[in-house]
Amino acid sequence: MVNGIIGKKLGMTGIYSVEGKYLPVTVIEVGPCFVVQVKTLKKDGYEAVQLGFIEEKKDKNVNKPLKGHFKKTGLNKNFKFLKEFKSDKIDEVEVGQKMSADVFKVGDKIVVKGVTKGRGFAGVIKRHGFAGGPASHGSHSHRIPGAVGACATPSKISKGKKMPGHYGNDLKSILNLKIVDLRLEDNLVFVKGAVPGPVNGILELKKR
């Protein structure tokens, strides 16, 4: 029906497969999400389903245009997060409809998109994995990047040079993550491997 859903990262743990193999997994709470808007080709120029996630309890945190937008759903709810997803059966989706973990099944390959942990300003060793200079024998180059210039020609630092700078807080997508378990009663998805972002970070899960 909908090819994806919004979720929240709860953390990592490990489970055992049927074959007895230990699998590191990320636990993601998906939904419940509610359909806030159904976009059609005739009215909007493209087809999509807009989902709302996590109810906003404080009315003061929602501006007037969004209040009017949410009022059309008839749910009497405001939401903190809105995201759009494609749907192969747009005619079967209705405003106010509830979406949860049952949009996936065990064995599905999905794409998980999220914002990575922000680590502020970082040097080249932390940011790019440089080895660093000698630690002894009078060295003064322990954690600096070393020579970065290009002499007289072209007498400038070329674009893309690995330098100190802002590290993290980037939007990243991890492809082909496998769903190894589902807990539909708790809206939990267990994904093999790691996903971007901190605990309680908001994620976008899509089918491949």
XYZ file of N, CA and C in Angstrom:
624
model
N 0.839 -1.200 0.000
C 0.000 0.000 0.000
C 0.878 1.255 0.000
N 1.681 1.436 1.060
C 2.647 2.539 1.135
C 4.031 1.915 1.198
N 4.993 2.484 0.474
C 6.310 1.837 0.382
C 7.246 2.191 1.535
N 6.757 2.932 2.528
C 7.626 3.292 3.640
C 6.848 3.832 4.822
N 7.591 4.169 5.878
C 6.966 4.658 7.099
C 8.025 5.414 7.913
N 7.576 6.204 8.875
C 8.485 6.950 9.747
C 8.703 6.147 11.034
N 9.918 6.193 11.544
C 10.216 5.446 12.756
C 11.154 6.192 13.679
N 11.389 5.611 14.852
C 12.280 6.183 15.852
C 13.254 5.113 16.322
N 14.535 5.439 16.289
C 15.573 4.491 16.692
C 15.569 4.321 18.208
N 15.429 3.081 18.664
C 15.411 2.798 20.100
C 16.766 2.329 20.619
N 17.623 1.844 19.726
C 18.942 1.370 20.147
C 19.307 0.070 19.461
N 20.461 -0.497 19.861
C 20.936 -1.747 19.264
C 20.956 -2.868 20.297
N 20.791 -4.070 19.796
C 20.867 -5.264 20.623
C 21.274 -6.421 19.711
N 21.127 -7.623 20.203
C 21.446 -8.795 19.399
C 20.392 -9.864 19.572
N 20.121 -10.604 18.507
C 19.185 -11.725 18.569
C 19.814 -12.923 17.860
N 19.230 -14.075 18.065
C 19.714 -15.286 17.410
C 18.740 -15.693 16.310
N 19.294 -16.060 15.167
C 18.471 -16.519 14.050
C 17.997 -17.943 14.313
N 17.166 -18.444 13.413
C 16.664 -19.821 13.537
C 17.818 -20.820 13.469
N 18.852 -20.455 12.705
C 20.013 -21.344 12.575
C 20.965 -21.247 13.763
N 20.655 -20.355 14.716
C 21.505 -20.201 15.886
C 22.612 -19.197 15.711
N 22.564 -18.399 14.651
C 23.600 -17.395 14.396
C 23.245 -16.093 15.108
N 24.242 -15.497 15.763
C 24.018 -14.227 16.474
C 23.995 -13.078 15.473
N 22.972 -12.229 15.565
C 22.825 -11.107 14.640
C 22.748 -9.789 15.407
N 23.641 -8.838 15.118
C 23.497 -7.491 15.699
C 22.369 -6.750 14.995
N 21.431 -6.215 15.742
C 20.254 -5.591 15.138
C 19.989 -4.222 15.771
N 19.351 -3.371 14.990
C 18.848 -2.092 15.486
C 17.345 -2.216 15.675
N 16.865 -1.784 16.827
C 15.429 -1.828 17.116
C 14.825 -0.469 16.759
N 13.836 -0.487 15.890
C 13.191 0.743 15.428
C 11.694 0.668 15.716
N 11.189 1.687 16.386
C 9.750 1.787 16.624
C 9.130 2.519 15.439
N 8.331 1.818 14.662
C 7.725 2.418 13.473
C 6.247 2.699 13.730
N 5.872 3.960 13.566
C 4.486 4.317 13.773
C 4.081 4.218 15.242
N 2.768 4.231 15.494
C 1.771 4.338 14.427
C 1.783 5.698 13.746
N 1.737 5.658 12.413
C 1.651 6.879 11.614
C 0.236 7.018 11.082
N -0.150 8.248 10.796
C -1.493 8.501 10.264
C -1.387 9.275 8.952
N -2.253 8.926 8.021
C -2.274 9.601 6.720
C -2.845 11.002 6.904
N -2.013 11.999 6.652
C -2.428 13.389 6.799
C -2.958 13.946 5.478
N -2.370 13.497 4.365
C -2.786 13.993 3.058
C -2.486 12.950 1.993
N -3.377 12.815 1.032
C -3.159 11.965 -0.135
C -3.008 12.873 -1.349
N -1.823 12.892 -1.945
C -1.547 13.760 -3.087
C -1.792 12.984 -4.381
N -2.558 13.590 -5.281
C -2.948 12.935 -6.517
C -2.322 13.632 -7.718
N -2.265 12.901 -8.806
C -1.680 13.433 -10.043
C -2.485 14.611 -10.572
N -3.800 14.536 -10.434
C -4.670 15.585 -10.971
C -4.545 16.886 -10.182
N -4.491 16.790 -8.881
C -4.490 17.986 -8.033
C -3.086 18.514 -7.735
N -2.134 17.611 -7.492
C -0.807 18.018 -7.027
C 0.299 17.795 -8.048
N -0.003 17.074 -9.127
C 1.012 16.830 -10.146
C 1.838 15.582 -9.921
N 1.646 14.924 -8.785
C 2.334 13.662 -8.496
C 1.539 12.916 -7.433
N 1.823 11.626 -7.315
C 1.112 10.800 -6.343
C 2.009 10.494 -5.147
N 1.495 10.735 -3.969
C 2.241 10.454 -2.734
C 1.284 10.429 -1.556
N 1.749 9.822 -0.482
C 0.996 9.773 0.770
C 1.820 10.475 1.842
N 1.230 11.484 2.475
C 1.914 12.206 3.548
C 1.504 11.609 4.886
N 2.511 11.179 5.659
C 2.268 10.555 6.955
C 2.709 11.482 8.081
N 1.972 11.440 9.183
C 2.324 12.183 10.387
C 2.752 11.219 11.476
N 3.776 11.608 12.238
C 4.340 10.722 13.264
C 4.575 11.503 14.548
N 4.251 10.916 15.663
C 4.385 11.452 17.029
C 3.480 12.671 17.216
N 2.460 12.489 18.024
C 1.501 13.555 18.271
C 2.131 14.695 19.071
N 1.874 15.914 18.628
C 2.330 17.114 19.339
C 1.244 17.517 20.330
N 1.545 17.366 21.621
C 0.547 17.635 22.657
C 0.324 19.126 22.892
N 1.377 19.926 22.729
C 1.284 21.353 23.013
C 0.798 22.112 21.782
N -0.340 22.741 21.920
C -0.939 23.461 20.800
C -0.090 24.659 20.367
N 0.652 25.246 21.286
C 1.446 26.437 20.984
C 2.629 26.127 20.055
N 2.997 24.859 19.951
C 4.139 24.481 19.126
C 3.769 24.259 17.659
N 2.494 24.455 17.323
C 2.035 24.246 15.946
C 1.532 25.566 15.389
N 2.042 25.964 14.214
C 1.594 27.236 13.626
C 0.218 27.090 12.974
N -0.394 28.206 12.626
C -1.775 28.198 12.122
C -1.938 27.446 10.805
N -1.030 27.614 9.819
C -1.203 26.842 8.584
C -1.211 25.337 8.815
N -0.314 24.848 9.706
C -0.282 23.415 9.989
C -1.503 22.965 10.777
N -1.997 23.824 11.663
C -3.220 23.482 12.399
C -4.381 23.243 11.430
N -4.498 24.117 10.429
C -5.546 23.942 9.428
C -5.327 22.689 8.603
N -4.052 22.391 8.322
C -3.711 21.193 7.558
C -4.094 19.929 8.318
N -3.778 19.915 9.621
C -4.090 18.739 10.436
C -5.586 18.611 10.701
N -6.293 19.728 10.741
C -7.726 19.703 11.030
C -8.503 18.959 9.957
N -7.985 19.005 8.714
C -8.666 18.337 7.599
C -8.671 16.818 7.738
N -7.763 16.287 8.561
C -7.724 14.832 8.731
C -8.885 14.306 9.562
N -9.470 15.172 10.406
C -10.555 14.739 11.275
C -10.085 13.924 12.466
N -8.772 13.872 12.690
C -8.225 13.069 13.790
C -8.133 13.841 15.098
N -8.255 15.169 15.009
C -8.085 16.026 16.180
C -6.697 15.834 16.805
N -5.675 15.710 15.921
C -4.294 15.516 16.364
C -3.362 16.400 15.554
N -2.312 16.890 16.218
C -1.215 17.557 15.538
C -0.001 16.649 15.595
N 0.859 16.732 14.597
C 2.000 15.834 14.534
C 3.312 16.606 14.485
N 4.358 15.994 15.054
C 5.674 16.627 15.091
C 6.427 16.446 13.772
N 6.212 15.302 13.112
C 6.987 14.989 11.913
C 6.065 14.600 10.762
N 6.381 15.121 9.576
C 5.642 14.809 8.361
C 6.617 14.348 7.285
N 6.287 13.259 6.602
C 7.108 12.786 5.483
C 6.200 12.166 4.428
N 6.663 12.238 3.175
C 5.890 11.700 2.061
C 6.494 10.394 1.560
N 5.605 9.490 1.153
C 6.026 8.202 0.614
C 5.185 7.874 -0.624
N 5.759 7.073 -1.502
C 5.026 6.625 -2.682
C 4.065 5.508 -2.299
N 3.066 5.324 -3.140
C 2.109 4.241 -2.926
C 1.741 3.633 -4.267
N 1.753 2.300 -4.333
C 1.381 1.630 -5.585
C -0.133 1.488 -5.721
N -0.858 1.716 -4.614
C -2.323 1.644 -4.654
C -2.883 2.886 -3.968
N -2.696 4.032 -4.618
C -3.066 5.314 -4.022
C -4.569 5.417 -3.777
N -5.368 4.700 -4.585
C -6.826 4.765 -4.441
C -7.312 4.095 -3.157
N -6.503 3.203 -2.597
C -6.918 2.483 -1.395
C -6.534 3.210 -0.103
N -5.804 4.322 -0.234
C -5.354 5.063 0.935
C -6.323 6.200 1.229
N -6.696 6.345 2.485
C -7.627 7.392 2.891
C -7.000 8.268 3.973
N -7.386 9.532 3.978
C -6.913 10.465 5.000
C -7.393 10.002 6.374
N -6.495 10.012 7.346
C -6.824 9.552 8.692
C -6.511 8.092 8.931
N -6.145 7.365 7.862
C -5.846 5.939 7.990
C -4.584 5.719 8.818
N -4.576 4.655 9.599
C -3.451 4.339 10.474
C -2.495 3.387 9.783
N -1.199 3.682 9.871
C -0.159 2.828 9.298
C 0.785 2.388 10.416
N 1.208 1.133 10.374
C 2.114 0.637 11.410
C 3.104 -0.344 10.793
N 3.699 -1.190 11.626
C 4.780 -2.072 11.193
C 4.346 -3.118 10.176
N 3.053 -3.318 10.005
C 2.597 -4.359 9.085
C 2.784 -3.997 7.613
N 3.328 -2.806 7.327
C 3.655 -2.486 5.931
C 4.886 -3.271 5.479
N 5.643 -3.833 6.450
C 6.815 -4.649 6.141
C 6.561 -6.100 6.520
N 7.450 -6.974 6.046
C 7.438 -8.366 6.471
C 8.886 -8.829 6.651
N 9.064 -9.886 7.414
C 10.406 -10.407 7.679
C 11.064 -10.819 6.369
N 12.305 -10.405 6.186
C 13.040 -10.709 4.965
C 13.094 -9.562 3.983
N 12.277 -8.518 4.197
C 12.293 -7.352 3.296
C 13.642 -6.643 3.359
N 14.097 -6.156 2.214
C 15.280 -5.297 2.149
C 14.786 -3.848 2.092
N 15.296 -3.017 2.991
C 14.811 -1.647 3.089
C 15.977 -0.648 3.052
N 15.615 0.603 2.819
C 16.552 1.725 2.899
C 16.181 2.533 4.137
N 17.162 2.797 4.982
C 16.926 3.584 6.200
C 17.679 4.904 6.073
N 16.940 5.998 6.184
C 17.527 7.335 6.042
C 17.390 8.078 7.365
N 18.484 8.718 7.789
C 18.465 9.484 9.029
C 19.622 10.462 9.069
N 19.619 11.314 10.087
C 20.682 12.300 10.272
C 21.707 11.726 11.234
N 22.975 11.685 10.809
C 24.032 11.114 11.627
C 24.293 11.962 12.867
N 24.948 11.376 13.844
C 25.289 12.090 15.069
C 26.205 13.274 14.753
N 25.899 14.445 15.285
C 26.747 15.609 15.103
C 27.915 15.586 16.086
N 29.127 15.724 15.555
C 30.315 15.672 16.404
C 31.087 16.995 16.421
N 30.473 18.036 15.882
C 31.088 19.355 15.932
C 32.311 19.463 15.039
N 33.219 20.374 15.402
C 34.455 20.586 14.646
C 35.453 19.503 15.041
N 35.985 18.783 14.068
C 36.899 17.674 14.356
C 38.129 17.761 13.466
N 39.219 17.215 13.960
C 40.463 17.168 13.194
C 40.477 16.018 12.204
N 41.588 15.901 11.474
C 41.654 14.907 10.401
C 41.734 13.475 10.928
N 42.258 13.286 12.133
C 42.355 11.922 12.663
C 40.963 11.381 12.983
N 40.152 12.185 13.632
C 38.791 11.749 13.966
C 37.876 11.800 12.743
N 38.030 12.830 11.928
C 37.107 13.037 10.807
C 37.393 12.123 9.630
N 38.665 11.887 9.329
C 39.029 11.124 8.133
C 39.861 9.878 8.425
N 40.226 9.650 9.689
C 40.970 8.448 10.015
C 42.446 8.509 9.689
N 43.040 9.708 9.680
C 44.468 9.827 9.440
C 45.235 9.099 10.543
N 46.431 8.600 10.222
C 47.225 7.843 11.184
C 47.874 8.742 12.229
N 48.187 9.980 11.868
C 48.882 10.871 12.796
C 50.386 10.739 12.663
N 51.084 11.705 13.227
C 52.538 11.708 13.136
C 53.196 10.923 14.256
N 54.542 10.893 14.280
C 55.265 10.175 15.335
C 54.940 10.749 16.715
N 54.930 9.890 17.701
C 54.586 10.325 19.056
C 55.806 10.725 19.870
N 57.009 10.483 19.341
C 58.214 10.748 20.128
C 59.337 11.315 19.250
N 60.548 11.323 19.782
C 61.760 11.766 19.073
C 61.640 13.196 18.570
N 61.056 14.044 19.394
C 61.039 15.459 19.073
C 60.056 15.883 18.009
N 59.133 15.014 17.654
C 58.157 15.370 16.614
C 57.203 16.448 17.117
N 56.891 17.390 16.252
C 55.902 18.420 16.568
C 54.634 18.225 15.732
N 54.513 17.098 15.057
C 53.378 16.838 14.171
C 52.651 15.583 14.628
N 51.869 15.728 15.694
C 51.189 14.559 16.255
C 49.823 14.325 15.608
N 48.991 15.380 15.541
C 47.628 15.205 15.032
C 47.280 16.189 13.907
N 48.282 16.881 13.384
C 48.015 17.840 12.303
C 47.961 17.110 10.961
N 47.326 17.708 9.949
C 47.197 17.015 8.660
C 48.488 16.931 7.863
N 49.460 17.784 8.151
C 50.676 17.775 7.347
C 50.578 18.763 6.205
N 51.438 18.613 5.208
C 51.478 19.541 4.082
C 50.211 19.432 3.244
N 49.622 20.581 2.906
C 48.385 20.584 2.117
C 48.509 21.452 0.865
N 49.571 22.272 0.769
C 49.711 23.182 -0.372
C 50.223 22.475 -1.611
N 50.279 23.216 -2.699
C 50.732 22.660 -3.971
C 51.767 23.569 -4.627
N 52.597 24.246 -3.802
C 53.683 25.076 -4.292
C 53.195 26.122 -5.297
N 53.999 26.429 -6.308
C 53.650 27.513 -7.236
C 52.549 27.105 -8.204
N 52.481 25.814 -8.497
C 51.461 25.342 -9.435
C 50.646 24.254 -8.777
N 49.356 24.400 -8.555
C 48.531 25.562 -8.919
C 48.457 26.620 -7.818
N 49.321 26.541 -6.824
C 49.399 27.513 -5.729
C 48.070 27.721 -5.003
N 47.349 26.650 -4.832
C 46.098 26.688 -4.069
C 45.786 25.279 -3.570
N 44.912 25.202 -2.600
C 44.473 23.895 -2.101
C 43.347 23.395 -2.987
N 43.519 22.209 -3.524
C 42.523 21.659 -4.447
C 41.244 21.285 -3.707
N 40.128 21.346 -4.417
C 38.833 20.997 -3.827
C 38.808 19.522 -3.439
N 38.123 19.257 -2.323
C 38.019 17.883 -1.854
C 39.138 17.439 -0.955
N 40.099 18.314 -0.688
C 41.203 17.959 0.208
C 40.659 17.619 1.598
N 41.144 16.532 2.158
C 40.683 16.112 3.481
C 41.304 17.015 4.544
N 40.458 17.804 5.170
C 40.892 18.821 6.120
C 40.053 18.744 7.399
N 40.488 19.407 8.468
C 39.614 19.518 9.648
C 38.341 20.278 9.298
N 37.263 19.993 10.005
C 36.014 20.696 9.738
C 34.843 20.058 10.456
N 33.656 20.481 10.063
C 32.423 19.987 10.684
C 32.254 18.502 10.384
N 31.991 17.737 11.428
C 31.901 16.285 11.290
C 30.546 15.808 11.791
N 29.839 15.055 10.961
C 28.541 14.514 11.345
C 27.401 15.454 11.010
N 26.210 15.144 11.546
C 24.987 15.921 11.306
C 24.660 15.986 9.814
N 24.884 14.871 9.115
C 24.594 14.772 7.687
C 23.452 13.783 7.460
N 22.680 14.021 6.410
C 21.616 13.091 6.038
C 22.231 11.909 5.290
N 22.055 10.711 5.825
C 22.657 9.518 5.242
C 21.602 8.444 5.013
N 21.779 7.690 3.937
C 20.909 6.560 3.636
C 21.735 5.278 3.649
N 21.250 4.266 4.355
C 21.891 2.954 4.380
C 21.014 2.004 3.574
N 21.602 1.391 2.535
C 20.831 0.568 1.607
C 20.872 -0.909 2.005
N 19.852 -1.628 1.541
C 19.795 -3.090 1.627
C 19.924 -3.639 3.046
N 19.289 -2.973 3.995
C 19.230 -3.514 5.350
C 18.083 -4.519 5.430
N 18.345 -5.646 6.023
C 17.358 -6.738 6.054
C 16.574 -6.733 7.358
N 15.253 -6.852 7.233
C 14.395 -6.993 8.413
C 14.437 -8.450 8.862
N 14.917 -8.675 10.088
C 15.074 -10.040 10.585
C 13.976 -10.438 11.564
N 13.235 -9.443 12.080
C 12.149 -9.782 13.015
C 11.173 -8.611 13.086
N 9.928 -8.930 13.392
C 8.872 -7.926 13.565
C 8.105 -8.224 14.841
N 7.774 -7.182 15.591
C 6.881 -7.316 16.758
C 5.693 -6.394 16.490
N 4.714 -6.902 15.787
C 3.597 -6.077 15.333
C 2.799 -5.493 16.488
N 2.696 -6.231 17.592
C 1.908 -5.737 18.731
C 2.554 -4.509 19.367
N 3.881 -4.381 19.209
C 4.604 -3.234 19.780
C 5.106 -2.265 18.718
N 4.770 -2.527 17.452
C 5.229 -1.704 16.323
C 6.753 -1.618 16.258
N 7.429 -2.743 16.474
C 8.881 -2.771 16.467
C 9.398 -3.526 15.242
N 10.435 -2.964 14.630
C 11.121 -3.595 13.500
C 12.569 -3.832 13.914
N 13.063 -5.053 13.696
C 14.451 -5.389 13.998
C 15.219 -5.480 12.688
N 16.160 -4.560 12.511
C 16.917 -4.469 11.268
C 18.345 -4.920 11.513
N 18.859 -5.800 10.656
C 20.225 -6.282 10.806
C 21.217 -5.160 10.507
N 22.115 -4.898 11.478
C 23.133 -3.880 11.280
C 22.768 -2.561 11.937
N 23.587 -1.543 11.644
C 23.441 -0.226 12.261
C 22.744 0.740 11.323
N 22.112 1.748 11.887
C 21.439 2.786 11.112
C 21.937 4.144 11.589
N 21.790 5.194 10.788
C 22.313 6.515 11.176
C 21.558 7.110 12.360
N 22.256 7.984 13.088
C 21.590 8.795 14.099
C 21.715 8.277 15.518
N 21.335 9.117 16.472
C 21.388 8.756 17.890
C 20.138 7.987 18.309
N 20.144 7.518 19.551
C 18.942 6.914 20.124
C 17.838 7.965 20.169
N 16.622 7.580 19.806
C 15.445 8.446 19.692
C 15.493 9.333 18.447
N 16.475 9.108 17.562
C 16.522 9.847 16.311
C 15.415 9.382 15.364
N 14.907 10.318 14.562
C 13.824 10.003 13.623
C 14.406 9.432 12.342
N 13.796 8.348 11.861
C 14.265 7.639 10.683
C 13.152 7.516 9.637
N 13.585 7.374 8.407
C 12.666 7.137 7.293
C 12.976 5.760 6.719
N 12.018 4.847 6.749
C 12.213 3.484 6.271
C 11.434 3.291 4.976
N 12.125 2.811 3.938
C 11.492 2.592 2.641
C 11.832 1.214 2.110
N 10.891 0.606 1.397
C 11.165 -0.660 0.731
C 12.044 -0.423 -0.481
N 12.897 -1.398 -0.776
C 13.727 -1.322 -1.963
C 12.900 -1.591 -3.209
